[in-house]
């Protein structure tokens, strides 16, 4: 039995409905195994539809619904899909698909969208918003609902306090200024150690590139767009050699030409193999003299 239309129907464009916000808060509190993706150059959280539907049909949702009457009832799979449909209707979560970094190919459908190829970030999907907001288990959605903004407010207040403290540095007690001096020296030492490590890993790669090709990198993810701790994992790795794509392109062109030649019809006119046969009797008849009656 599906939920009543009045409970699952989205409002006009503008503020999200209270039911949609309640569902979004519940889904964000669940373990949807979200991953980070890149959408229009920004990092977003990505999740699969089947995990959201599973969360809406879980006992946790029933318990949350008893505490929060704004959550629409869910009794079966169709009603769960109707409740989840509140997300795209209120622009809280939208369906996205992965884009290949080469040629702008949509991997979920295999279509090419042209334009400049999207910049690929290691370990992260580059996605785009789909026009058709379908609901199927294998599809992916991206969150646009960020929840309460109290964290942003607290961070802004903290930044203001830090800037005010820096401006009032001459008024600090001597002990605090001495402590800040030691901290700054420690930070400069760490920065210098980072530069030394970068130079050492480059020298190590150049040496191993000739001794044991293709070469060895120390902390291969050090300059990748990953988290702080992921930058130091793994400790070492072999250099990955990229295969040239020109040979592959030539093979594809040659295969296309071969298929075109095989599909095109023959243009040469058919040659007739029939021969004209002249009987000996007819040739002799033609050679006999004609006699006229006098």
Coordinates of C-alpha atoms in Angstrom, one line a residue, residues 67-250:
X67 CA 9.4 9.6 17.6
X68 CA 9.0 12.0 14.6
X69 CA 5.5 12.1 13.1
X70 CA 6.8 14.1 10.1
X71 CA 8.3 10.9 8.6
X72 CA 5.8 9.4 6.1
X73 CA 4.7 5.7 6.7
X74 CA 6.5 2.9 4.8
X75 CA 4.7 -0.4 4.4
X76 CA 6.2 -2.0 1.3
X77 CA 8.6 -1.4 -1.6
X78 CA 6.4 1.0 -3.6
X79 CA 5.7 3.2 -0.5
X80 CA 9.5 3.3 0.2
X81 CA 10.1 4.4 -3.4
X82 CA 7.4 7.1 -3.0
X83 CA 9.0 8.4 0.2
X84 CA 12.5 8.4 -1.4
X85 CA 11.1 10.3 -4.3
X86 CA 10.8 13.3 -1.9
X87 CA 14.5 13.7 -2.2
X88 CA 14.7 14.7 -5.9
X89 CA 11.3 16.5 -5.8
X90 CA 12.7 18.8 -3.1
X91 CA 16.2 18.9 -4.6
X92 CA 17.7 17.3 -1.5
X93 CA 19.4 14.5 -3.5
X94 CA 19.6 14.1 -7.2
X95 CA 20.5 11.2 -9.5
X96 CA 24.0 11.3 -11.0
X97 CA 26.1 9.1 -13.3
X98 CA 29.8 8.6 -13.6
X99 CA 31.7 10.4 -16.3
X100 CA 34.8 8.9 -17.9
X101 CA 37.8 11.3 -17.8
X102 CA 38.6 10.5 -21.5
X103 CA 36.1 11.9 -24.0
X104 CA 33.4 12.7 -21.5
X105 CA 31.9 9.2 -21.8
X106 CA 29.1 8.2 -19.4
X107 CA 30.0 4.8 -18.1
X108 CA 26.5 4.0 -16.9
X109 CA 25.0 4.3 -20.4
X110 CA 28.0 4.3 -22.8
X111 CA 27.2 7.7 -24.4
X112 CA 29.7 10.4 -25.3
X113 CA 28.8 13.9 -24.2
X114 CA 31.7 15.7 -26.0
X115 CA 33.3 18.8 -24.6
X116 CA 36.5 19.0 -22.6
X117 CA 37.3 15.8 -20.7
X118 CA 36.7 16.1 -17.0
X119 CA 39.8 16.3 -14.8
X120 CA 40.1 13.0 -13.0
X121 CA 41.0 13.0 -9.3
X122 CA 42.6 9.7 -8.1
X123 CA 40.2 7.6 -6.2
X124 CA 37.2 9.8 -6.8
X125 CA 34.4 9.6 -9.3
X126 CA 33.6 12.5 -11.5
X127 CA 29.8 12.6 -11.9
X128 CA 27.1 14.6 -13.6
X129 CA 23.4 15.2 -12.9
X130 CA 20.9 13.1 -14.9
X131 CA 17.7 14.7 -16.3
X132 CA 15.6 11.6 -15.6
X133 CA 15.4 11.1 -11.8
X134 CA 14.7 7.4 -11.8
X135 CA 14.6 5.1 -8.8
X136 CA 16.4 1.8 -9.3
X137 CA 18.6 -0.2 -7.0
X138 CA 21.7 0.1 -9.2
X139 CA 21.5 3.9 -9.6
X140 CA 23.4 6.5 -7.6
X141 CA 22.3 9.7 -5.9
X142 CA 24.3 12.7 -4.6
X143 CA 23.3 14.6 -1.5
X144 CA 22.6 18.3 -1.8
X145 CA 21.1 18.6 1.7
X146 CA 23.8 19.7 4.1
X147 CA 21.8 19.7 7.3
X148 CA 21.9 22.3 10.0
X149 CA 24.5 25.1 9.5
X150 CA 25.6 25.3 13.1
X151 CA 28.9 23.8 12.4
X152 CA 29.6 26.5 9.8
X153 CA 28.6 29.1 12.3
X154 CA 30.9 27.7 15.0
X155 CA 33.8 27.5 12.5
X156 CA 33.3 31.2 11.4
X157 CA 33.3 32.3 15.1
X158 CA 36.5 30.3 15.7
X159 CA 38.2 31.9 12.7
X160 CA 37.2 35.3 13.9
X161 CA 38.6 34.7 17.4
X162 CA 41.9 33.4 16.0
X163 CA 42.3 36.4 13.7
X164 CA 41.6 38.7 16.7
X165 CA 44.2 36.9 18.8
X166 CA 46.8 37.3 16.1
X167 CA 46.1 41.0 15.8
X168 CA 46.5 41.4 19.6
X169 CA 49.8 39.5 19.6
X170 CA 51.8 42.5 21.0
X171 CA 49.6 42.4 24.1
X172 CA 50.2 38.8 24.9
X173 CA 52.2 37.9 28.0
X174 CA 55.9 37.1 27.4
X175 CA 55.4 33.4 28.3
X176 CA 52.7 33.0 25.6
X177 CA 54.8 34.8 23.0
X178 CA 57.8 32.5 23.8
X179 CA 55.5 29.5 23.4
X180 CA 54.3 30.7 20.0
X181 CA 57.9 31.2 18.9
X182 CA 58.8 27.6 19.7
X183 CA 55.7 26.4 17.9
X184 CA 56.6 28.4 14.8
X185 CA 60.1 27.0 14.8
X186 CA 58.6 23.5 15.1
X187 CA 56.3 24.2 12.2
X188 CA 59.2 25.5 10.1
X189 CA 61.2 22.4 10.9
X190 CA 58.4 20.1 9.7
X191 CA 58.1 22.2 6.5
X192 CA 61.8 21.8 5.9
X193 CA 61.6 18.1 6.6
X194 CA 58.8 17.8 4.0
X195 CA 60.9 19.5 1.3
X196 CA 63.9 17.3 2.1
X197 CA 61.7 14.2 1.9
X198 CA 60.3 15.4 -1.5
X199 CA 63.9 15.9 -2.9
X200 CA 65.0 12.5 -1.5
X201 CA 62.1 10.6 -3.1
X202 CA 62.8 12.3 -6.4
X203 CA 66.5 11.3 -6.2
X204 CA 65.5 7.7 -5.2
X205 CA 63.2 7.5 -8.2
X206 CA 65.8 8.7 -10.6
X207 CA 68.3 6.1 -9.2
X208 CA 65.9 3.2 -9.2
X209 CA 64.6 4.1 -12.7
X210 CA 68.0 3.1 -14.1
X211 CA 68.9 0.3 -11.7
X212 CA 65.5 -1.5 -11.3
X213 CA 63.1 0.0 -13.9
X214 CA 60.4 1.3 -14.1
X215 CA 61.5 3.0 -10.8
X216 CA 60.3 3.2 -7.2
X217 CA 58.4 6.0 -5.5
X218 CA 58.6 6.7 -1.8
X219 CA 55.0 7.7 -0.7
X220 CA 53.5 7.7 -4.2
X221 CA 50.3 9.5 -3.1
X222 CA 52.2 12.4 -1.4
X223 CA 51.1 15.0 -4.0
X224 CA 47.8 13.3 -4.9
X225 CA 44.4 14.9 -4.1
X226 CA 43.7 12.5 -1.2
X227 CA 43.3 12.8 2.6
X228 CA 46.2 13.6 4.9
X229 CA 46.8 10.1 6.1
X230 CA 46.2 8.6 2.7
X231 CA 49.0 10.7 1.4
X232 CA 51.4 8.5 3.3
X233 CA 49.9 5.2 2.3
X234 CA 51.4 3.1 0.9
X235 CA 55.0 3.7 1.9
X236 CA 56.4 2.8 -1.5
X237 CA 55.2 1.6 -4.9
X238 CA 56.6 0.9 -8.3
X239 CA 56.1 3.6 -11.0
X240 CA 53.1 2.9 -13.2
X241 CA 54.0 3.3 -16.9
X242 CA 51.1 4.5 -19.0
X243 CA 50.5 2.5 -22.2
X244 CA 50.5 4.6 -25.4
X245 CA 47.1 5.1 -26.8
X246 CA 48.1 5.8 -30.4
X247 CA 48.5 2.1 -31.3
X248 CA 45.1 1.4 -29.9
X249 CA 43.6 4.2 -31.9
X250 CA 45.2 2.9 -35.1

